[in-house]
CSV table of N, CA and C in Angstrom, one decimal:
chain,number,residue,atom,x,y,z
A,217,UNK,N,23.1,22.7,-17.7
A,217,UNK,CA,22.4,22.4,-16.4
A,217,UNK,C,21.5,21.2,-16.7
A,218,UNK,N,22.0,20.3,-16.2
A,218,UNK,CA,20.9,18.8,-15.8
A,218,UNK,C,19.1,19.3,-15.2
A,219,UNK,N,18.3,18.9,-16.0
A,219,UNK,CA,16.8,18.8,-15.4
A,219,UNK,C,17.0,17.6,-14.1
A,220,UNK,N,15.6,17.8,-13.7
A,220,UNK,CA,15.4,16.4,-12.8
A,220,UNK,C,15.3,15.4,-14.3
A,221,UNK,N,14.6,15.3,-15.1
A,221,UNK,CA,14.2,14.8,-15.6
A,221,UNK,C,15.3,14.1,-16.3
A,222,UNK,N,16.7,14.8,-16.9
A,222,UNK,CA,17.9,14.3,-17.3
A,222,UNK,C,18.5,13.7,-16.2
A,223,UNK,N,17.9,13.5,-15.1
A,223,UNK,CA,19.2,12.8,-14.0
A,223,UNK,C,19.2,11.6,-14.4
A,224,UNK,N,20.3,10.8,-14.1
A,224,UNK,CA,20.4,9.6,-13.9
A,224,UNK,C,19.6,8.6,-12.7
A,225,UNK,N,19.6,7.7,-13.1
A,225,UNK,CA,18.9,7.2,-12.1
A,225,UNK,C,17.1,6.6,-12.9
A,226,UNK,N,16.6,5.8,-11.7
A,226,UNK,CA,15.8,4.9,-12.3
A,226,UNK,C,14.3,6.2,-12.5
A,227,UNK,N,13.8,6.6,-13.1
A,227,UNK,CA,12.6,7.5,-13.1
A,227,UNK,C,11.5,7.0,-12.8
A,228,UNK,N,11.3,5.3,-13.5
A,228,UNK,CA,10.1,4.7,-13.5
A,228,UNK,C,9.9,3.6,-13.1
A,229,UNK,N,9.7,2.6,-12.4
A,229,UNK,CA,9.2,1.4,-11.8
A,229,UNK,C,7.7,0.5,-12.6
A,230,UNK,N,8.1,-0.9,-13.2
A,230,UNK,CA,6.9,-1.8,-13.9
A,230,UNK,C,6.9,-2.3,-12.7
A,231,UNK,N,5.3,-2.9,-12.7
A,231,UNK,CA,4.8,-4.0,-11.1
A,231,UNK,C,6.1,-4.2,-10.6
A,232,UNK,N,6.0,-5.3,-11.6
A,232,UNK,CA,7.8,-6.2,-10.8
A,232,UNK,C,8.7,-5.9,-9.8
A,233,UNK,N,9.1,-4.6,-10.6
A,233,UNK,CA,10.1,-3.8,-9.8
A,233,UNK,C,9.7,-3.3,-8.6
A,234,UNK,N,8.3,-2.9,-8.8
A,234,UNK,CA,7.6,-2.6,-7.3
A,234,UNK,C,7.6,-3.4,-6.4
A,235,UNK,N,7.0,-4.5,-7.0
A,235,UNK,CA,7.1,-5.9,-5.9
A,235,UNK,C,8.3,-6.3,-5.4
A,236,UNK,N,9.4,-6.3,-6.2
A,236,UNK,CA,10.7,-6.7,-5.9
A,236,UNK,C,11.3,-5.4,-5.1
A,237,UNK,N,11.4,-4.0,-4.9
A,237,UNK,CA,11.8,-3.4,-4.0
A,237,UNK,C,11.1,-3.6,-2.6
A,238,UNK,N,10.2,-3.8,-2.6
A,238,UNK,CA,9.0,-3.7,-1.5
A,238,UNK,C,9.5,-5.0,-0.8
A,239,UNK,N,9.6,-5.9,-1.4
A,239,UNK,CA,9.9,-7.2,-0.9
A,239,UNK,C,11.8,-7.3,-0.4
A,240,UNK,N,12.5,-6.6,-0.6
A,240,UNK,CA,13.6,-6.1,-0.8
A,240,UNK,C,13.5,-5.5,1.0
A,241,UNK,N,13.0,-4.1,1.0
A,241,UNK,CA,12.6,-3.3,2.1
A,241,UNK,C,12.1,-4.3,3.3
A,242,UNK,N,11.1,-5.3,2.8
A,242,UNK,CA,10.6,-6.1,3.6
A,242,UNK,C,11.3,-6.8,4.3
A,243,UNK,N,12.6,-7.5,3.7
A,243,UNK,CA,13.4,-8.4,4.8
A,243,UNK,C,14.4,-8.0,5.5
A,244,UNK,N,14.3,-6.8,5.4
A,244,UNK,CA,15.2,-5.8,6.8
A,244,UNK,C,14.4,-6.6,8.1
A,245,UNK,N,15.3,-7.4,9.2
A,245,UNK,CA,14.4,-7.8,10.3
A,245,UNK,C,14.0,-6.9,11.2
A,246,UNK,N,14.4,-5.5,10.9
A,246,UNK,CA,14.7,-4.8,11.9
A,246,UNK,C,13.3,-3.9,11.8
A,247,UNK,N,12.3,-4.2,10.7
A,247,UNK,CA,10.9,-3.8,10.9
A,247,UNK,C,9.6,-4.3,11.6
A,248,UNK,N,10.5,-5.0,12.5
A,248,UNK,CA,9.1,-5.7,13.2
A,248,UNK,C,9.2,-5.1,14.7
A,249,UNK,N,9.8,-4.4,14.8
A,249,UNK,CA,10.3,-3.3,15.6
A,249,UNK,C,8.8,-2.7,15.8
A,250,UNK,N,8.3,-2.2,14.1
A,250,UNK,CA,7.5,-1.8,14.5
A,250,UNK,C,5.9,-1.7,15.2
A,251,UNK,N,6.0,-3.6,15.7
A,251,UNK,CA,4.7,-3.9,15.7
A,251,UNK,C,4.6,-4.0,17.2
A,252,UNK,N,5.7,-3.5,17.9
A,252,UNK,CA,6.1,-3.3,19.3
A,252,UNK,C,5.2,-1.9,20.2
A,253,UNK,N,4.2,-2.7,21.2
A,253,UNK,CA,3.6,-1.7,21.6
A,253,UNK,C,3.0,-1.0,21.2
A,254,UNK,N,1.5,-1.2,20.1
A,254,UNK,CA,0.7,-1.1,19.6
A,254,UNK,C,-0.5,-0.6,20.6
A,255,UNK,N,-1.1,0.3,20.8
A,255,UNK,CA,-2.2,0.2,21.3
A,255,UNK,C,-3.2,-0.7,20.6
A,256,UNK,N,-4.2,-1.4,21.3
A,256,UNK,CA,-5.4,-1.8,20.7
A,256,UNK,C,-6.3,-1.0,19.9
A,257,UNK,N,-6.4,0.5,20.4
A,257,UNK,CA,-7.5,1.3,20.3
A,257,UNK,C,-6.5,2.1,18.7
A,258,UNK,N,-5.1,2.1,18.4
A,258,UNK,CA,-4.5,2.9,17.5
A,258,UNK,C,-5.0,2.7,16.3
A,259,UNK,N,-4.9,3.7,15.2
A,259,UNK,CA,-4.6,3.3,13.8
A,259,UNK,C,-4.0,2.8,13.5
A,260,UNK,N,-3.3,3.1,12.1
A,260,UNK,CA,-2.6,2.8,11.4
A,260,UNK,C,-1.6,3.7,11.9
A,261,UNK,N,-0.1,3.1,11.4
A,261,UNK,CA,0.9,4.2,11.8
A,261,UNK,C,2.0,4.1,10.4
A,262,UNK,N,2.1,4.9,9.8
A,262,UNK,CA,3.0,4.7,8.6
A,262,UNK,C,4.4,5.0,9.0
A,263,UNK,N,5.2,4.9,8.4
A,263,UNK,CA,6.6,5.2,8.7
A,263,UNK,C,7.3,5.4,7.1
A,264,UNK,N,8.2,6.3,6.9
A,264,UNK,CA,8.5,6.4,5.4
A,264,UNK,C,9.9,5.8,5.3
A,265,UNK,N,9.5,5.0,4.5
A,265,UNK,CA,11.3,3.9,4.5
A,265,UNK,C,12.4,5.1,3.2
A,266,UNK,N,11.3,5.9,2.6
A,266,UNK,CA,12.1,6.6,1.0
A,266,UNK,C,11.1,7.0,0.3
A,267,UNK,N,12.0,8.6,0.4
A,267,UNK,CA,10.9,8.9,-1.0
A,267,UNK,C,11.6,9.8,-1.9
A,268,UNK,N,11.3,10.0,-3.3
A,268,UNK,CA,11.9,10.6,-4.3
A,268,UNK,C,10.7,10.7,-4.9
A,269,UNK,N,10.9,12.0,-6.1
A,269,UNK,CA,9.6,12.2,-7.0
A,269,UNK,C,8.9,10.8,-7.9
A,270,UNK,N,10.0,9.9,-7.5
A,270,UNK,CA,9.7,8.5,-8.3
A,270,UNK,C,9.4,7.3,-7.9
A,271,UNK,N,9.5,7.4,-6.6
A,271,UNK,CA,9.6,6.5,-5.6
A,271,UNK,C,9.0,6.6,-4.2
A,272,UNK,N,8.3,6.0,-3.6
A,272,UNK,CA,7.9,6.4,-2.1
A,272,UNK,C,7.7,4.8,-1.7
A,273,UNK,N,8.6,4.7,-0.2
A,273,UNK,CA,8.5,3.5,0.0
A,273,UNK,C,7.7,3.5,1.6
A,274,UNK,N,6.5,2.7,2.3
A,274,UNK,CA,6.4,3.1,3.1
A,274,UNK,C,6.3,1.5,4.1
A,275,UNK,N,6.6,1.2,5.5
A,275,UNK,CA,6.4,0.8,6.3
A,275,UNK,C,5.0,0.6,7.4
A,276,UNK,N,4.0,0.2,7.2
A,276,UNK,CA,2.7,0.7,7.5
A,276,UNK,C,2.4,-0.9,8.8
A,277,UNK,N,2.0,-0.6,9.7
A,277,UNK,CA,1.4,-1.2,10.7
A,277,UNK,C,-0.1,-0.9,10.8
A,278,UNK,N,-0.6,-2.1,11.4
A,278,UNK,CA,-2.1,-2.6,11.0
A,278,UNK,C,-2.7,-3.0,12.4
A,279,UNK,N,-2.9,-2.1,13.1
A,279,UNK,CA,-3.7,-2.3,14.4
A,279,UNK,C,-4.6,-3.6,14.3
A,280,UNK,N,-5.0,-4.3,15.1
A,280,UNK,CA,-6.4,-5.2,14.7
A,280,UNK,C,-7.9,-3.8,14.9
A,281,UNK,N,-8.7,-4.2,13.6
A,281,UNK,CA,-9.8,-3.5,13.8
A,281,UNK,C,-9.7,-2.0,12.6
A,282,UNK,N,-8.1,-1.6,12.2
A,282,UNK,CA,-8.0,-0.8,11.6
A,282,UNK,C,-7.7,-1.3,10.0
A,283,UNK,N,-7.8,0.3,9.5
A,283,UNK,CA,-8.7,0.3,8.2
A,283,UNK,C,-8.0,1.7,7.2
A,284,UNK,N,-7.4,1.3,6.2
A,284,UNK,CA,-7.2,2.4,5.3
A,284,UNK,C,-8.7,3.4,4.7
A,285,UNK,N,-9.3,2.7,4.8
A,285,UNK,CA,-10.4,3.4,4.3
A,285,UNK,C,-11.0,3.3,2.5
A,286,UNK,N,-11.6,3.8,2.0
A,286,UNK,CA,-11.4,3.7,0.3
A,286,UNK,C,-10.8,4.7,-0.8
A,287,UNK,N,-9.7,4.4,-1.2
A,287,UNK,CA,-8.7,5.1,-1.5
A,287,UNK,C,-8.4,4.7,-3.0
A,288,UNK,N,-7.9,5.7,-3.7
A,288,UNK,CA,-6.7,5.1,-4.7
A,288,UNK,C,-5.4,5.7,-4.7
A,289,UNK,N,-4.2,5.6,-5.6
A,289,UNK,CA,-3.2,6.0,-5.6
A,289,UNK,C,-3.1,7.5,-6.6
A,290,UNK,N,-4.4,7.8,-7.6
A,290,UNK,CA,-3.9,8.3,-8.3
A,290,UNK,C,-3.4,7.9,-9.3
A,291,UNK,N,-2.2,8.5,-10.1
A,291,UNK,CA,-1.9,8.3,-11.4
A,291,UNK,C,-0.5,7.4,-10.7
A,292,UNK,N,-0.5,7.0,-9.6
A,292,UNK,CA,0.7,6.0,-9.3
A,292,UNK,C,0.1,4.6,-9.2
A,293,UNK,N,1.7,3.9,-9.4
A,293,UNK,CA,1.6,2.3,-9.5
A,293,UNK,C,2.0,2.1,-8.3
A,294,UNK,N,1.4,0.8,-8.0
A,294,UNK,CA,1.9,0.3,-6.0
A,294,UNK,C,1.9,-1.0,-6.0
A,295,UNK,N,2.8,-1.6,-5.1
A,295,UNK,CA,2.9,-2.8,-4.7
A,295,UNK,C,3.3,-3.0,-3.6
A,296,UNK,N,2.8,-4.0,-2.5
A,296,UNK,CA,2.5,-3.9,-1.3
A,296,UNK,C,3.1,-5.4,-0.8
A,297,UNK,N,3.6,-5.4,0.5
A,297,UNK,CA,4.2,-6.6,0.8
A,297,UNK,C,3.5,-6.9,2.3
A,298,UNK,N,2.8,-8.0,2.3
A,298,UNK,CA,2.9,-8.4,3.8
A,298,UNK,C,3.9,-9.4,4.7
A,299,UNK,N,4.3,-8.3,5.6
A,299,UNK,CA,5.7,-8.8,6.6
A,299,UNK,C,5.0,-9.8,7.5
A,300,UNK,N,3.9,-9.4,8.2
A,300,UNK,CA,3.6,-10.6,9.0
A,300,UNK,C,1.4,-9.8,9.1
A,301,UNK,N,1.2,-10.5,10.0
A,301,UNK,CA,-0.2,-10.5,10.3
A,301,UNK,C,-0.5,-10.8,8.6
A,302,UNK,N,-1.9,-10.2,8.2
A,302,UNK,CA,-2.8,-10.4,6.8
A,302,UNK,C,-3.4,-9.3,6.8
A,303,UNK,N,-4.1,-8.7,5.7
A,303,UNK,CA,-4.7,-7.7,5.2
A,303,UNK,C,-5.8,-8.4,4.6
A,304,UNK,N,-7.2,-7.8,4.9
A,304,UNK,CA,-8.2,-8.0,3.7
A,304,UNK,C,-8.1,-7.1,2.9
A,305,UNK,N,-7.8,-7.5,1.7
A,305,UNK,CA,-7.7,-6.1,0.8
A,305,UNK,C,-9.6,-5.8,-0.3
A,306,UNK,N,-10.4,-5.3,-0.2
A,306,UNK,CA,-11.5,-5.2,-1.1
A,306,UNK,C,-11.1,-3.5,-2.0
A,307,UNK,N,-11.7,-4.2,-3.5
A,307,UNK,CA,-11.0,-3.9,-4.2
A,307,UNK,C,-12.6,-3.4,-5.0
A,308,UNK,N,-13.1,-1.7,-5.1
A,308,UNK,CA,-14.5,-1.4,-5.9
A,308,UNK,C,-13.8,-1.7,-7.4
A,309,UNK,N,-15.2,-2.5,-8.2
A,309,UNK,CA,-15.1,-2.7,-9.9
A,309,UNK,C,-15.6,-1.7,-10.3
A,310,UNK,N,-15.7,-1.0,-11.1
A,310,UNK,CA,-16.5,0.5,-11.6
A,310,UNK,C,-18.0,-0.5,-11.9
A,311,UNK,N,-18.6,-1.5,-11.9
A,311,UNK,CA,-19.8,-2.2,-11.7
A,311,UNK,C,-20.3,-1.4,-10.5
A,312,UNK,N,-19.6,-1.8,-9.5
A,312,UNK,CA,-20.6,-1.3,-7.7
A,312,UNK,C,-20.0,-2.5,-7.4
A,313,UNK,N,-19.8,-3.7,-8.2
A,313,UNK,CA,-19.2,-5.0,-7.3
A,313,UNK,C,-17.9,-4.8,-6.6
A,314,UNK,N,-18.0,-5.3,-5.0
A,314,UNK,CA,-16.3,-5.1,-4.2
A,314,UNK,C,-16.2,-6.7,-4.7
A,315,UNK,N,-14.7,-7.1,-4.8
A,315,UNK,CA,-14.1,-8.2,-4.9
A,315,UNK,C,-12.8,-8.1,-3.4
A,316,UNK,N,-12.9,-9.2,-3.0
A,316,UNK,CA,-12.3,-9.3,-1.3
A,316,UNK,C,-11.4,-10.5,-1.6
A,317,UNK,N,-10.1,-9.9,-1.1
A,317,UNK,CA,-8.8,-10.9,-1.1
A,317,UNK,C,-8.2,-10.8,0.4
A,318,UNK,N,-7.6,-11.9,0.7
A,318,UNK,CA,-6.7,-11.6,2.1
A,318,UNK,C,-5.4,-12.1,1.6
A,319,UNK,N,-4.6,-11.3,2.1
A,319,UNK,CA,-3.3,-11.3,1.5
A,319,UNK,C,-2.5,-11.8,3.0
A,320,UNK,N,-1.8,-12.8,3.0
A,320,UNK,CA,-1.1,-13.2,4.0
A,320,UNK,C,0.6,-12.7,4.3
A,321,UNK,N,1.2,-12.9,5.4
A,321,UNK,CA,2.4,-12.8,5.3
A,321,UNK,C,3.1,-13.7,3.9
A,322,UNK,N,4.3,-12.9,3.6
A,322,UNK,CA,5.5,-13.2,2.5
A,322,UNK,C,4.4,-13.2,1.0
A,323,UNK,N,3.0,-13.0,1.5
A,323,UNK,CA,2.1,-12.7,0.0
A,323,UNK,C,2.3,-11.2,-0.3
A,324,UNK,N,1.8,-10.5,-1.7
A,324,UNK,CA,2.3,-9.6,-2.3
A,324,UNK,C,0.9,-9.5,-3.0
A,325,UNK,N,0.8,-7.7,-3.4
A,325,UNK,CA,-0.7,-7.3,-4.4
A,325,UNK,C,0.6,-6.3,-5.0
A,326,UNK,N,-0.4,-5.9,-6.4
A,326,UNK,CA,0.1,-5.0,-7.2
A,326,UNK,C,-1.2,-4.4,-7.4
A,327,UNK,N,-1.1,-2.6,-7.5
A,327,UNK,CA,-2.2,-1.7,-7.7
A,327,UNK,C,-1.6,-0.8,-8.6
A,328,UNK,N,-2.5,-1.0,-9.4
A,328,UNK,CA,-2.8,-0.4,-11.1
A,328,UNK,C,-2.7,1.0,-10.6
A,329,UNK,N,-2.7,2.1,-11.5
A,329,UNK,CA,-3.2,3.5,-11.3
A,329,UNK,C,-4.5,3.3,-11.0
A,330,UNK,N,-5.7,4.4,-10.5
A,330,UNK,CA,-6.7,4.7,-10.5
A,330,UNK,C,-7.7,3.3,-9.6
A,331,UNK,N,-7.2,2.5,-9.2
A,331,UNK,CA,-7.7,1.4,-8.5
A,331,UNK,C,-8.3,2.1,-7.0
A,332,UNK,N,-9.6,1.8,-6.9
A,332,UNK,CA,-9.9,1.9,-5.7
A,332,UNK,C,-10.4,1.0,-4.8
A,333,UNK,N,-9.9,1.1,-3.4
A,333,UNK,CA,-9.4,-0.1,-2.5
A,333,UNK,C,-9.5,0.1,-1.7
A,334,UNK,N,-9.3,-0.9,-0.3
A,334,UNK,CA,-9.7,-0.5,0.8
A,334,UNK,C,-8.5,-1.6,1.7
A,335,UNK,N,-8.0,-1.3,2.4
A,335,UNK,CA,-6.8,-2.6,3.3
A,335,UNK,C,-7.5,-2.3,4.4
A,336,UNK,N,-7.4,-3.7,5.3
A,336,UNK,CA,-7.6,-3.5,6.9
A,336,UNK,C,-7.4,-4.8,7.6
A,337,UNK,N,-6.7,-4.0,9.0
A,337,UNK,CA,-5.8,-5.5,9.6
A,337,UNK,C,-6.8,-6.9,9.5
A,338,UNK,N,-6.4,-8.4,9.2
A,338,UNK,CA,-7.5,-9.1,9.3
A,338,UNK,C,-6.9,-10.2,10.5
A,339,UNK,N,-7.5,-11.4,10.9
A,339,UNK,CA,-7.4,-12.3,12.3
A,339,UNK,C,-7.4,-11.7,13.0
A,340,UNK,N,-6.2,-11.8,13.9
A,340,UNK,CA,-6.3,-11.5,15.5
A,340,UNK,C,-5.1,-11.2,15.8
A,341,UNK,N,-3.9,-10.8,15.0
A,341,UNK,CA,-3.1,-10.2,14.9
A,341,UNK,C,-2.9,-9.1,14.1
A,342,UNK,N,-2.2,-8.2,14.7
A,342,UNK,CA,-1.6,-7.3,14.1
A,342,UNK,C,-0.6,-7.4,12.8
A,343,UNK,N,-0.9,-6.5,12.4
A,343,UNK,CA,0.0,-7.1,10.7
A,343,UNK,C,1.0,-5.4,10.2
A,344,UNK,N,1.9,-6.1,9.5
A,344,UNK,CA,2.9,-5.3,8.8
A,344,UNK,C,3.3,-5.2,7.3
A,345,UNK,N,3.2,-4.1,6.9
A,345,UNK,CA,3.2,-4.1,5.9
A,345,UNK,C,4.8,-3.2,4.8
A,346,UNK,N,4.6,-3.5,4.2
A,346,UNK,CA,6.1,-2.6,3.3
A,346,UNK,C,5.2,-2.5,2.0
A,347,UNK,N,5.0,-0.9,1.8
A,347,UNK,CA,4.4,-0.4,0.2
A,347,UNK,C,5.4,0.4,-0.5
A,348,UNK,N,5.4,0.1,-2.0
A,348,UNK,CA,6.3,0.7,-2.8
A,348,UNK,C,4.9,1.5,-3.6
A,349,UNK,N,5.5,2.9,-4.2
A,349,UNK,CA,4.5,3.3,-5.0
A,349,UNK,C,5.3,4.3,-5.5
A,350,UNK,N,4.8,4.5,-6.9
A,350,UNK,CA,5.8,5.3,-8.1
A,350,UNK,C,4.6,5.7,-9.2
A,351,UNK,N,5.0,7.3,-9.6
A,351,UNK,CA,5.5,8.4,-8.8
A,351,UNK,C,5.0,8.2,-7.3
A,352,UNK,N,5.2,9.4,-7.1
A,352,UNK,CA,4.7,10.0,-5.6
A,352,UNK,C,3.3,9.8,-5.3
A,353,UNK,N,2.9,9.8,-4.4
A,353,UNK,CA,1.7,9.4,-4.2
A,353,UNK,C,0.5,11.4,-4.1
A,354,UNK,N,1.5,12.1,-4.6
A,354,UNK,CA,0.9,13.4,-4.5
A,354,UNK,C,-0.9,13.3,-5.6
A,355,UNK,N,-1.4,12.6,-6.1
A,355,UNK,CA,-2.7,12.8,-6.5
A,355,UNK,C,-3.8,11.9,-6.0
A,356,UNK,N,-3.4,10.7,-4.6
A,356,UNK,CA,-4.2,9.5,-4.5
A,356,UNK,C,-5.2,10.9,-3.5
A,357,UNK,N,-6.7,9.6,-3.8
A,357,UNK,CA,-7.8,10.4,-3.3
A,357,UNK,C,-8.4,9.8,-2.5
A,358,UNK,N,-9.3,9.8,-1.1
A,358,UNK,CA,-10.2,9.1,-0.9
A,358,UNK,C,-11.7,9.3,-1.4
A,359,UNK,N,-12.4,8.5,-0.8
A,359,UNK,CA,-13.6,8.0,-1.4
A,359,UNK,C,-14.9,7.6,-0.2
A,360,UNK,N,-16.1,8.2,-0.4
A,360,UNK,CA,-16.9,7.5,0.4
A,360,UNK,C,-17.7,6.2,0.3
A,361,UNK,N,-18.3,5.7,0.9
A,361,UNK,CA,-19.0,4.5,-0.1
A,361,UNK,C,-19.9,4.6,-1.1
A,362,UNK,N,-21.0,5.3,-0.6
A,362,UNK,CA,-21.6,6.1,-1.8
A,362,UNK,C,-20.5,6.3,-3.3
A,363,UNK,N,-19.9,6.8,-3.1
A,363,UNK,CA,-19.1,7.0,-4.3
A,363,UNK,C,-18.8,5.9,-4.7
A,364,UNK,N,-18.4,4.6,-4.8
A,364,UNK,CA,-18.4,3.4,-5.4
A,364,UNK,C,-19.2,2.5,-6.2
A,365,UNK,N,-20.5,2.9,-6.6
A,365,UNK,CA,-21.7,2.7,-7.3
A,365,UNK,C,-21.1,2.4,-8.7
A,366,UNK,N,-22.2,1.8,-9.7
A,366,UNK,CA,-21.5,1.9,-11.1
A,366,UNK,C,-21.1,3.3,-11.9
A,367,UNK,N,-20.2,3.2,-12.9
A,367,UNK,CA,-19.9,4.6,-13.3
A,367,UNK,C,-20.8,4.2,-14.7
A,368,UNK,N,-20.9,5.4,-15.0
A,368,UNK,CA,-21.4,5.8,-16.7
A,368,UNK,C,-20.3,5.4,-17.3
């Protein structure tokens, strides 16, 4: 009897691979579909392009105004693609210092394990996104701001 673990197949994903599936996912045209009929007032709305214990691929749309919140993955690696609009992505240092990026369409981030972060739609458009993350995202945590202070 085969384990999961003996199966064939890819078990583990380096950045790259992340970025390059995600970017892969990304040029399906047929995801802009999802930026059709957005409420103003909506969140975020995810959509699951794939998932496996090794793999989770997700589709995520970015209201203007909306906001992942401060999060990490957990003991998973991620890489993120922007399809169209931009993300500000701020990113807590275990200092208390946030460092603030805006990631534009056809731009790309890579998230380490244990990174904690924040995405949220940026300009005046609505934005789309395609995330890759490996394993599963079964241990990512949120965070309040308080909790972002320096660590010991």
């Amino acid at each position: 009897m085969t384990s999961q673990a003996d199966a064939p197949g890819i078990t583990s994903f380096t950045d790259d691979q992340l970025v390059r599936v995600a970017r892969l996912f990304a040029s399906d045209a047929s995801l802009a579909t999802h930026l059709d009929d957005l409420p103003a007032d909506a969140g975020r709305r995810r959509v699951s392009l794939a998932s496996t214990p090794h793999l989770e691929m997700w589709a995520i749309t970015w209201p203007l105004g909306s906001s992942s919140g401060w999060h990490d993955h957990g003991v998973a690696s991620g890489a993120f693609v922007v399809v169209h609009g931009a993300l500000l992505e701020e990113v807590a240092l275990p200092t208390g210092e946030v460092v603030t990026t805006v990631v534009t369409a056809d731009e790309h981030r890579s998230l380490p394990p244990g990174l904690i972060h924040r995405t949220s739609a940026f300009g005046d458009s609505p934005a789309l996104t395609v995330h890759a993350y490996s394993p599963s995202l079964a241990g990512a945590r949120t965070f309040e701001p308080e909790q972002l202070g320096p660590t010991a």
